[in-house]
CSV table of C-alpha atoms in Angstrom, one decimal:
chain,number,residue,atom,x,y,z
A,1,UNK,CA,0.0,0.0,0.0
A,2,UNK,CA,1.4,3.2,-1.1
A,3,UNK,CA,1.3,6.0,1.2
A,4,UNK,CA,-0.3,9.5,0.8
A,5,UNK,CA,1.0,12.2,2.7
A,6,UNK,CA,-2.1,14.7,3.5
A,7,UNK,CA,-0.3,18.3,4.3
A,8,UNK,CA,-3.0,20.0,6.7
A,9,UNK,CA,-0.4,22.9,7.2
A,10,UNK,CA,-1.1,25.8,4.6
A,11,UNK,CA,1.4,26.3,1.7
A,12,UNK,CA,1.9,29.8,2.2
A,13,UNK,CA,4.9,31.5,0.8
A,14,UNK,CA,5.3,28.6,-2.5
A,15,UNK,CA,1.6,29.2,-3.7
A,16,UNK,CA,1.6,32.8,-3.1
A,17,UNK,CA,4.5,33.7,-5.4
A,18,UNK,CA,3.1,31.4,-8.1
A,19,UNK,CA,0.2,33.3,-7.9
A,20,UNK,CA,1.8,36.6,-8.0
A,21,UNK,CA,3.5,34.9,-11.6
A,22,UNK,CA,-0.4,34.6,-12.7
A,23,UNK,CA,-1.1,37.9,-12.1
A,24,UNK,CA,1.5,39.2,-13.7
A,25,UNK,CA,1.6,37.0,-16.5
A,26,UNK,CA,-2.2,37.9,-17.1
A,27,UNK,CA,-1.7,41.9,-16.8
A,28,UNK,CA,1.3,41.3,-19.1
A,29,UNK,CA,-0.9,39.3,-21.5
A,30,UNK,CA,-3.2,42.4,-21.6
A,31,UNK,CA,-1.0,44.5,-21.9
A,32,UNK,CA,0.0,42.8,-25.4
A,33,UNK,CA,-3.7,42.3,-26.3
A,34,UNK,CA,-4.3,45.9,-25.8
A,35,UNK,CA,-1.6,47.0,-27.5
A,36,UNK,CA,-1.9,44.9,-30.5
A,37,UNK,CA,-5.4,46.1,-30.4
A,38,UNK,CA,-4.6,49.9,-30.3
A,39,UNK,CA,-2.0,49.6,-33.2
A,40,UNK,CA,-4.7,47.9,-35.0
A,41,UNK,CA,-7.3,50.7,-34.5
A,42,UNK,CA,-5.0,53.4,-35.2
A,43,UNK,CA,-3.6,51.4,-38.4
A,44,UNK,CA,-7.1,51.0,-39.6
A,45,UNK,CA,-7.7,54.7,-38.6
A,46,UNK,CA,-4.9,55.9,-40.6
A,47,UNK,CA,-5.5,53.7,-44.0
A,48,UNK,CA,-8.7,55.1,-43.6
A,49,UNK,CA,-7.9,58.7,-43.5
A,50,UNK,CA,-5.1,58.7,-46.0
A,51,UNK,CA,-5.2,61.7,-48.4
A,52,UNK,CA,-3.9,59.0,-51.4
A,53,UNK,CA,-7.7,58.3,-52.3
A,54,UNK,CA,-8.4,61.9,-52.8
A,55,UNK,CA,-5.0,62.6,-54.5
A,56,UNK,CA,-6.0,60.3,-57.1
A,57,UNK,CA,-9.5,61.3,-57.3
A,58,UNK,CA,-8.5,65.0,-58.2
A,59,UNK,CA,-6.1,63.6,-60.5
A,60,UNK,CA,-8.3,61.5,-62.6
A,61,UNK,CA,-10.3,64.6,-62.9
A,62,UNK,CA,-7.0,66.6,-64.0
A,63,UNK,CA,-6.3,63.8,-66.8
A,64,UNK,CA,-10.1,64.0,-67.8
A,65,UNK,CA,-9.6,67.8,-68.4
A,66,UNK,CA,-6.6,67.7,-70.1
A,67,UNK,CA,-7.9,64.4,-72.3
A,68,UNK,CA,-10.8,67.3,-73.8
A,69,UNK,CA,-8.0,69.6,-74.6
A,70,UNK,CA,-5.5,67.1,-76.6
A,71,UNK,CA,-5.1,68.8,-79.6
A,72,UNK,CA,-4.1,72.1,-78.0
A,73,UNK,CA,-1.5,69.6,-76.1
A,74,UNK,CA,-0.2,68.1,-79.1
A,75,UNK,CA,0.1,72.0,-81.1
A,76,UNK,CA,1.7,72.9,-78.4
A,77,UNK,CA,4.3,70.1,-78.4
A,78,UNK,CA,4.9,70.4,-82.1
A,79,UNK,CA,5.5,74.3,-82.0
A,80,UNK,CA,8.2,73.2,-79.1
A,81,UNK,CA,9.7,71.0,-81.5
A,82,UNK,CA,9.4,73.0,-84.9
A,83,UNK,CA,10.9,75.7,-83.4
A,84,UNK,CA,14.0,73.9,-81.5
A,85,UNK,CA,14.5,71.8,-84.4
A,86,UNK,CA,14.7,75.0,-86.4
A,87,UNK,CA,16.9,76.8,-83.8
A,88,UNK,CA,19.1,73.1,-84.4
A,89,UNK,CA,19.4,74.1,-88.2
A,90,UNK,CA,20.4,77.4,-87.8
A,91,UNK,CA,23.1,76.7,-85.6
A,92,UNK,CA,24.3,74.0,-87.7
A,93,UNK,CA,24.1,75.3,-90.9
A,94,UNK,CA,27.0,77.3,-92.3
A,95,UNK,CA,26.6,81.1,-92.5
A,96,UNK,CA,28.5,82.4,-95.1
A,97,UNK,CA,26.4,86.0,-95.0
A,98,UNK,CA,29.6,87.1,-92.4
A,99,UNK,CA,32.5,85.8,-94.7
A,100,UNK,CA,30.7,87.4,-97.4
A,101,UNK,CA,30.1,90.7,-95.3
A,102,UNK,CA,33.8,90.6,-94.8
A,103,UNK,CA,34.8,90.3,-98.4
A,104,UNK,CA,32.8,92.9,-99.9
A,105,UNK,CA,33.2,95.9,-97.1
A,106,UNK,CA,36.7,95.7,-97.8
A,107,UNK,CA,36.3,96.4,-101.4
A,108,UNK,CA,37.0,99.6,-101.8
A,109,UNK,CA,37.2,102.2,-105.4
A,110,UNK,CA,39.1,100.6,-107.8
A,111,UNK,CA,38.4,97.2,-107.1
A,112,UNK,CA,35.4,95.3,-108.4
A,113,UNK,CA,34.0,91.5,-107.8
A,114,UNK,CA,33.8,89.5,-110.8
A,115,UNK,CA,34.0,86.2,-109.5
A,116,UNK,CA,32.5,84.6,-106.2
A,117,UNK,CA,33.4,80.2,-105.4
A,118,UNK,CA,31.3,78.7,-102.5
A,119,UNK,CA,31.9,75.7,-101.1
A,120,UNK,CA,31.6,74.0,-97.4
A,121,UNK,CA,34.9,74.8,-96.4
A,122,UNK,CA,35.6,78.1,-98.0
A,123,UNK,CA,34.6,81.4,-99.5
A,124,UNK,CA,36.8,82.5,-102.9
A,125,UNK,CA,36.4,85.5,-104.0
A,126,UNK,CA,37.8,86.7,-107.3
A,127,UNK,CA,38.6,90.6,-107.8
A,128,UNK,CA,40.0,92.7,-110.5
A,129,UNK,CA,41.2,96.3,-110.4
A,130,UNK,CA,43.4,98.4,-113.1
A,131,UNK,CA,45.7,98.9,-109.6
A,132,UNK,CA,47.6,96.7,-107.8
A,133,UNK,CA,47.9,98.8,-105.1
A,134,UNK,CA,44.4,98.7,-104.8
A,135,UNK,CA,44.0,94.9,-104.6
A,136,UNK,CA,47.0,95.2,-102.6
A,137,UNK,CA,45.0,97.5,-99.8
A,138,UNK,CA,41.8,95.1,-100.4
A,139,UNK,CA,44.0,92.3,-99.2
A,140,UNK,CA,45.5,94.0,-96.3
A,141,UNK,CA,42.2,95.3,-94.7
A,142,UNK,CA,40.7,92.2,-95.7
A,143,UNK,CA,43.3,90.0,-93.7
A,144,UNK,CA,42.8,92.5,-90.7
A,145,UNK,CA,39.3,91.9,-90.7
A,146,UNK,CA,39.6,87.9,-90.8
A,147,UNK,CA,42.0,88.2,-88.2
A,148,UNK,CA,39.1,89.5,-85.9
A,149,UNK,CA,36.5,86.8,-87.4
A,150,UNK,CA,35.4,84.0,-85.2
A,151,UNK,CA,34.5,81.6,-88.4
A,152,UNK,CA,37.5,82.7,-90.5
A,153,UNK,CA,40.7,80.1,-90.0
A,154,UNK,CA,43.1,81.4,-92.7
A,155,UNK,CA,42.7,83.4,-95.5
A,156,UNK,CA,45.2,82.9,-99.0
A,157,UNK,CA,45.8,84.1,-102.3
A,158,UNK,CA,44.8,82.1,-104.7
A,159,UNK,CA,45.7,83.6,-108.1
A,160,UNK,CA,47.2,86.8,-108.9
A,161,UNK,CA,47.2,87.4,-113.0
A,162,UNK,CA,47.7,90.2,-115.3
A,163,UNK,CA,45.9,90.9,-118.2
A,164,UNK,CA,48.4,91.4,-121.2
A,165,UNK,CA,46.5,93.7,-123.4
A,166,UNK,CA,45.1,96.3,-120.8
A,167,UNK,CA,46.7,97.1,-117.5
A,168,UNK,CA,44.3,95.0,-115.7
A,169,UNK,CA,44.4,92.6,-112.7
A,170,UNK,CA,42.5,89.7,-111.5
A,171,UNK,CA,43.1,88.1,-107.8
A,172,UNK,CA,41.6,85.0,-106.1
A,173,UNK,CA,41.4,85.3,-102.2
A,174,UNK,CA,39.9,82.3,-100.5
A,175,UNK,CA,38.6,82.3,-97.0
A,176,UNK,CA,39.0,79.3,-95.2
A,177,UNK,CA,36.5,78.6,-92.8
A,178,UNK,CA,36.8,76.8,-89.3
B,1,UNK,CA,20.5,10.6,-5.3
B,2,UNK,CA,18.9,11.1,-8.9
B,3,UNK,CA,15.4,12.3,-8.7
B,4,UNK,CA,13.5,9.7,-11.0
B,5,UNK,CA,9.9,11.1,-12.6
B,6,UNK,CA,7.5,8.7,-14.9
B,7,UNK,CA,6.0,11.2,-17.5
B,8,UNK,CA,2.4,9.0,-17.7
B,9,UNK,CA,-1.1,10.3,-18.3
B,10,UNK,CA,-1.6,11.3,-14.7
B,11,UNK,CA,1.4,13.0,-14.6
B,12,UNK,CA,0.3,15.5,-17.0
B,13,UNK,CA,-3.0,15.6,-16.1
B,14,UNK,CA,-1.7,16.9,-12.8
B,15,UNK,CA,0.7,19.1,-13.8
B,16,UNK,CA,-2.2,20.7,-16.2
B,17,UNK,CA,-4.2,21.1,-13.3
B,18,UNK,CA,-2.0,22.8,-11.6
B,19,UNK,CA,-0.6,25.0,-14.1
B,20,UNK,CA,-4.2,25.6,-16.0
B,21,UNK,CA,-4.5,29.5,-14.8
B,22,UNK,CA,-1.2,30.0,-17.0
B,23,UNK,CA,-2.1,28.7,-19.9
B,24,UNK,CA,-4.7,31.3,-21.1
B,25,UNK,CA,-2.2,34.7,-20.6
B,26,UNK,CA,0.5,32.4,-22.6
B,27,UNK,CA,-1.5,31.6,-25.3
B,28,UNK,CA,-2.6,35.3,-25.4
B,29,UNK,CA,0.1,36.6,-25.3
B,30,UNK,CA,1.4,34.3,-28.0
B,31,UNK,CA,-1.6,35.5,-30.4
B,32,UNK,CA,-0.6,38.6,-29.9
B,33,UNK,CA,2.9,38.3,-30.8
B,34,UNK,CA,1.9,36.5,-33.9
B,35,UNK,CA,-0.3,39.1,-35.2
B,36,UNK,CA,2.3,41.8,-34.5
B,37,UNK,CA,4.9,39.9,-36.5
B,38,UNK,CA,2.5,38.5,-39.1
B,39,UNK,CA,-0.3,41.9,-39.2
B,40,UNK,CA,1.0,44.8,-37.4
B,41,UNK,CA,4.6,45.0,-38.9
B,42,UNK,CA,3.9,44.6,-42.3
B,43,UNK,CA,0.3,47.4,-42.0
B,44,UNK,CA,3.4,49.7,-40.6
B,45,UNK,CA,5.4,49.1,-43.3
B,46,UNK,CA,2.6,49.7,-46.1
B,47,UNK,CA,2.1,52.6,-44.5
B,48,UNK,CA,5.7,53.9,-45.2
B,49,UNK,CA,5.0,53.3,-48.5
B,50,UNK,CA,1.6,54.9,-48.8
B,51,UNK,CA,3.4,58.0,-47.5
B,52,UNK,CA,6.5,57.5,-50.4
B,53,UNK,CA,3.6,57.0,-53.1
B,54,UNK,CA,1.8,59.9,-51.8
B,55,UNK,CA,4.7,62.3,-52.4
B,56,UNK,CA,5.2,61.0,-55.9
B,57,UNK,CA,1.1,61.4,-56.7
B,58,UNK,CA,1.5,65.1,-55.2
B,59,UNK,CA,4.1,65.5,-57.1
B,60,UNK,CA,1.9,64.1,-60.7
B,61,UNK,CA,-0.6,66.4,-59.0
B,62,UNK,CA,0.6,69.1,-59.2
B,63,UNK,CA,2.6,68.5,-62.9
B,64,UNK,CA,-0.7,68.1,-63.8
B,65,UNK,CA,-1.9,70.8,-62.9
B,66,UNK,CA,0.7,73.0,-63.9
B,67,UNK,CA,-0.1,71.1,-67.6
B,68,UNK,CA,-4.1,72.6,-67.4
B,69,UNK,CA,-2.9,75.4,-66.3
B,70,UNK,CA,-0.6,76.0,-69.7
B,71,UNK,CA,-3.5,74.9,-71.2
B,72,UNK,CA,-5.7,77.5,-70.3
B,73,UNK,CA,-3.4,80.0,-70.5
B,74,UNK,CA,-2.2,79.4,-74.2
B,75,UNK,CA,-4.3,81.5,-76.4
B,76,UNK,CA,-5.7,79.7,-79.3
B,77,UNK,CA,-5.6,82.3,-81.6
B,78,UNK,CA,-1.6,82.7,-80.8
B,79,UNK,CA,-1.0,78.6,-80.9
B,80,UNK,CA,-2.8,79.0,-84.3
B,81,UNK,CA,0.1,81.3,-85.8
B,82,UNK,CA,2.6,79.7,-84.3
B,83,UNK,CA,1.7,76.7,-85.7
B,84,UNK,CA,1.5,77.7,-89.3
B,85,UNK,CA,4.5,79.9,-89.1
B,86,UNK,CA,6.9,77.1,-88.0
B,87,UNK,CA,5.5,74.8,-90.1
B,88,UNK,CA,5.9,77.4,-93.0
B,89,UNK,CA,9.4,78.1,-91.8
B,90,UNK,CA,10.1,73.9,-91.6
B,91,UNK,CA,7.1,72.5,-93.8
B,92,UNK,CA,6.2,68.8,-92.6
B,93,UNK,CA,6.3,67.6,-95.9
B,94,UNK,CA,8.1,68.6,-99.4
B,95,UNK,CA,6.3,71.4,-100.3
B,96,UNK,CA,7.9,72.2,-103.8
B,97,UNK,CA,5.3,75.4,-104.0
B,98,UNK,CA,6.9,77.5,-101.2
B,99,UNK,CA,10.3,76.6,-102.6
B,100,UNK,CA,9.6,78.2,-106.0
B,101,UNK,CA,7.9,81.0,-104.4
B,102,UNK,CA,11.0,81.2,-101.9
B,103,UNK,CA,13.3,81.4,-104.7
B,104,UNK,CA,10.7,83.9,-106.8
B,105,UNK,CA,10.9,86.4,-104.3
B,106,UNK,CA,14.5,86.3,-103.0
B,107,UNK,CA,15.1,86.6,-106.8
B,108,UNK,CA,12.9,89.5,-107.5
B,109,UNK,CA,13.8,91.1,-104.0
B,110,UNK,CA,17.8,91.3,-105.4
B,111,UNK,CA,17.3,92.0,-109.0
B,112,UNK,CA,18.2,88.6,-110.4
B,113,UNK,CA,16.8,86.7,-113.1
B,114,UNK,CA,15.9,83.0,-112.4
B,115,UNK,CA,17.5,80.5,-115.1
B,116,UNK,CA,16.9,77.1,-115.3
B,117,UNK,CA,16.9,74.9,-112.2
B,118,UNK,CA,16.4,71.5,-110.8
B,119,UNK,CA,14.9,69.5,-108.3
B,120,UNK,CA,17.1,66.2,-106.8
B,121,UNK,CA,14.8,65.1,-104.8
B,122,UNK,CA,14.1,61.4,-104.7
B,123,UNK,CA,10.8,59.5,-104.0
B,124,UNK,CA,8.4,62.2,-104.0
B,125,UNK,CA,5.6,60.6,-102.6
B,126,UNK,CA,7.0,58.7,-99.6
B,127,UNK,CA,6.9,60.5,-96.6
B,128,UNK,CA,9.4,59.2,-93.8
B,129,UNK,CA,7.8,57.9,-90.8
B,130,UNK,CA,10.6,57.9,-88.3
B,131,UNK,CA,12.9,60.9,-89.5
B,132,UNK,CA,16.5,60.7,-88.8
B,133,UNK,CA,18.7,64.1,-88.5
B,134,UNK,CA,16.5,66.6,-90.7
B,135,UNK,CA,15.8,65.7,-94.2
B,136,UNK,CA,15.9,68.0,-97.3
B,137,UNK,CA,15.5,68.8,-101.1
B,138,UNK,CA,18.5,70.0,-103.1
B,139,UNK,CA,17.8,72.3,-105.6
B,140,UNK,CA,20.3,73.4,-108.5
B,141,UNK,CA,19.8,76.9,-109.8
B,142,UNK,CA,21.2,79.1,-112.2
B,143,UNK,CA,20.6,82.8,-111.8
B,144,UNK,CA,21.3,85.9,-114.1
B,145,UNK,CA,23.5,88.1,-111.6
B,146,UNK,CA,26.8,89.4,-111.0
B,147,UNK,CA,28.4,88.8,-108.4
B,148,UNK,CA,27.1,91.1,-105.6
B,149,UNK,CA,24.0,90.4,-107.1
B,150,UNK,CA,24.9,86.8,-106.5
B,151,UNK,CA,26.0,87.2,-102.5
B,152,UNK,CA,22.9,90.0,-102.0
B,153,UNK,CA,21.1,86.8,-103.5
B,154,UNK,CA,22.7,85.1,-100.9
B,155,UNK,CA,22.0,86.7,-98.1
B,156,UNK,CA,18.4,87.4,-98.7
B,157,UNK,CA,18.0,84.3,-99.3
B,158,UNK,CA,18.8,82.7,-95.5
B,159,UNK,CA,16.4,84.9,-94.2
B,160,UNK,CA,14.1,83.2,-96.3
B,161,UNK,CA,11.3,80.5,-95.5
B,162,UNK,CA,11.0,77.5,-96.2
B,163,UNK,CA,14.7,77.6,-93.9
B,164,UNK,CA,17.6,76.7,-96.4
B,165,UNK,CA,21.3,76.4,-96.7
B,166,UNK,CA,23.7,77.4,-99.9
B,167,UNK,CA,25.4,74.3,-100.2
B,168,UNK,CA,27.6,75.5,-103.3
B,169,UNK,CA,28.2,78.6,-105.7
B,170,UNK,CA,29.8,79.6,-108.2
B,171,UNK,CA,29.6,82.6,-110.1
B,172,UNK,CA,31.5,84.0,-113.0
B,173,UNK,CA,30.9,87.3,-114.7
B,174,UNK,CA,27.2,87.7,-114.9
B,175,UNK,CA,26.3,84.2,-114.4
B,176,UNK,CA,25.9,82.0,-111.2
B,177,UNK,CA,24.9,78.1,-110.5
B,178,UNK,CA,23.9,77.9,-106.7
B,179,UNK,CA,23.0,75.1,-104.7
B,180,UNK,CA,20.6,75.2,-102.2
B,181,UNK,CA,18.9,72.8,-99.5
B,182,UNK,CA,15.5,73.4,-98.0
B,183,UNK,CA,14.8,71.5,-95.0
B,184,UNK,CA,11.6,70.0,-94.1
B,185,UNK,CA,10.5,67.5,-91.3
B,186,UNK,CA,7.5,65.5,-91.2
B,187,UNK,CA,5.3,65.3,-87.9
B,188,UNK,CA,5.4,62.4,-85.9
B,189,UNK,CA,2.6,59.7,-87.0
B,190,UNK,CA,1.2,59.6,-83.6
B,191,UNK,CA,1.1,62.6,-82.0
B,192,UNK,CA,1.4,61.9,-78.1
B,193,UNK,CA,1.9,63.4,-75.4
B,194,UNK,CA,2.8,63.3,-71.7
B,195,UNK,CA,-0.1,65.3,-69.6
B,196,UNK,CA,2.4,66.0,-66.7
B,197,UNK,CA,5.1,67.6,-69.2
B,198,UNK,CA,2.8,69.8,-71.0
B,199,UNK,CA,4.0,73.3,-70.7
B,200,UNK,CA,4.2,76.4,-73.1
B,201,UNK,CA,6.2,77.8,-75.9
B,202,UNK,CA,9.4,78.3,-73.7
B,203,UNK,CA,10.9,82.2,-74.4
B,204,UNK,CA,13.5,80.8,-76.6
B,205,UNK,CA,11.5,79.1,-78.7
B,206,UNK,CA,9.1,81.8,-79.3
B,207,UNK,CA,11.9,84.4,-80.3
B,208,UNK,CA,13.1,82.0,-82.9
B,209,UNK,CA,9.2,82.2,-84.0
B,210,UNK,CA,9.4,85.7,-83.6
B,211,UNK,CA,12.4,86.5,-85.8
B,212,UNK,CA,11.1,84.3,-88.7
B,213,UNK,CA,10.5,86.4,-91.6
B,214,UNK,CA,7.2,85.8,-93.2
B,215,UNK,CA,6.8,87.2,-96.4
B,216,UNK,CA,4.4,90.7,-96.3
B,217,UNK,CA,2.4,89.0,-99.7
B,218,UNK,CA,1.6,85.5,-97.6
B,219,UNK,CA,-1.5,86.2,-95.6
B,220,UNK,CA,-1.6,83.8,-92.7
B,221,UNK,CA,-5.2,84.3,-92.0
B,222,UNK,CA,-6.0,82.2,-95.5
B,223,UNK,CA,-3.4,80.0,-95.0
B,224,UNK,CA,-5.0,76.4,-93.1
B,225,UNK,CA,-4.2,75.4,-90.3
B,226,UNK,CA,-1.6,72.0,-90.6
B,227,UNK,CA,-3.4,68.9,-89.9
B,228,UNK,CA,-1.8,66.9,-86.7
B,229,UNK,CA,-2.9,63.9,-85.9
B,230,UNK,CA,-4.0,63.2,-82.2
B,231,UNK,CA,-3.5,60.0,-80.2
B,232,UNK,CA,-6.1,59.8,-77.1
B,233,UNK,CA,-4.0,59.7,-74.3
């Protein structure tokens, strides 16, 4: 026969700490449930609330406005584009109207144009004067001038001939352009 | 002396018994971590992106906007003129009639009679879809002129529309051969565009529209309007 040992005495200090554990493990649990609840509230409170919905709202009403006006959207656009694509051209292009401005301001009495050579690297300009001093001050000035011109890069003489019947010359300058 | 315990039925019934006031707050609190880690953590972090997406929708917002704004703004009547000046200036197609009529008046403008000339032009129906760089016609002309007649032909000339370049000259005594290039650039097929980039004529671009000569004789009032072609967005 196995025997059972009946404690009458109380248990005092043991059960009272484990019961102190319960307590505290249920005011911690509550804690947690609490808190998870709170977060959850606010969370839900928050999604709620969010401005995004309206955001998107008041854009889709945007797009619908602009969708009615289109074709002023897309004449817009291609003015935008003409016009840089024109402003492209004119950059690129070659402007001979300054090396052309330089050779004919220099020509002075006594010296005419009778021959003008264009090409994509140079301006050649061909002059004739009864004087050679004459194309001799056209060259001059006109070298001075290129000197101070951005697109010039060199300027030669080309030709320099003499007509045998009459005292008259003819003389090729070409411009070189950069 | 080693403590021996026989884990049976009753063993566990008793300590269940005894520990059955615990079991509740555990398993609570258990739940509760679970749902942080597995709902609470993850709402938190959708929110941080709400709030990123909401500053990139403010930020369409107000592009968009600023896009019905320009359109409001832009007069019609304005865009209208714009419109056929630049495509006057670069013509979306080849448009042999303004090129004659170019040359006509630069001719007549600097004293110069017009010789014979010609067109190298290629196919002159097919109209390129996708343009690459800025296509052109080549004309060859011969004009009656000296030569300041010739560079006064020149110059009047560049100022001309449709745009051009000299590519060549040559001029002798009272006759000249030039070469000239008039550009022109198709529209797009599809017209598109973006609703958050639309915005107007920037100041640049309208002085270049500005500074185009258009003849005195052209009346852009008669002139219609060049068709674009509009892709809902």
């Amino acid at each position: 026969m196995s025997s059972i040992d009946i404690n009458l005495a109380g248990v005092g200090p043991a059960i009272s700490a484990k019961n102190k554990k319960l307590v505290r493990l249920r005011r911690g649990s509550l804690a947690f449930i609490v808190m998870v609840g709170a977060l959850s509230v606010i969370l839900f409170v928050l999604n709620l609330f969010s401005p995004l919905n309206s955001i998107k709202k008041e854009q889709d009403g945007l797009l619908a406005s602009i969708t009615a006006s289109q074709e002023k959207a897309v004449k817009i656009a291609i003015v935008n584009e003409r016009a840089s694509s024109i402003s492209k051209i004119y950059k690129e292009r070659p402007d001979y109207t300054n090396v052309l401005d330089l050779a004919v301001r220099n020509i002075s009495e006594g010296v005419t144009t009778s021959g003008l050579n264009i090409d994509e690297s140079s301006v050649t300009i061909t002059v004739s004067s009864s004087s050679l001093l004459s194309l001799n001050n056209f060259l001059n000035s006109l070298i001075d001038d290129a000197s101070q011109n951005s697109q010039v890069k060199s300027v030669s003489m080309e030709s320099l001939s003499a007509s045998d019947i009459s005292t008259f010359y003819l003389m090729s300058v070409k411009i070189n352009l950069k | 002396m080693n403590k021996k315990v026989n884990l049976d039925i009753e063993v566990l019934k008793i300590i269940y018994l005894e520990n059955k006031g615990f079991l509740i707050p555990i398993g609570v609190i258990f739940a509760s971590i679970l749902l942080l880690i597995f709902f609470i953590f993850p709402q938190i972090n959708g929110l941080f992106q709400k709030q990123n997406q909401m500053v990139s929708e403010r930020a369409k917002l107000a592009n968009l906007k600023e896009s019905l704004s320009t359109l409001s703004s832009v007069d019609d009547s304005v865009l209208e003129q714009n419109l056929k000046i630049v495509a006057l200036a670069l013509p979306p197609n080849k448009d042999f009639a303004a090129i004659l009529n170019a040359i006509s008046q630069t001719a007549s403008s600097t004293g110069v009679s017009l010789g014979d000339f010609e067109f190298q032009i290629g196919n002159i129906t097919k109209t390129d879809t996708v343009p690459t760089g800025t296509p052109n016609i080549k004309i060859s002309l011969n004009i009656s002129a000296d030569t300041s007649a010739t560079i006064a032909f020149i110059k009047e000339l560049k100022k001309s529309i449709p745009i051009s370049q000299v590519a060549g000259a040559k001029s002798s005594g009272s006759f000249a051969a030039i070469e000239i290039v008039f550009y022109y650039k198709p529209f797009p097929p599809q017209s598109v565009t973006d609703p958050e980039k639309i915005r107007s004529v920037s100041s640049a671009n309208q002085k270049i529209i500005d500074d185009i000569e258009v003849p005195v004789s052209l009346d852009l009032n008669a002139i219609s309007e060049p068709q674009v072609t509009v892709n809902p967005l």
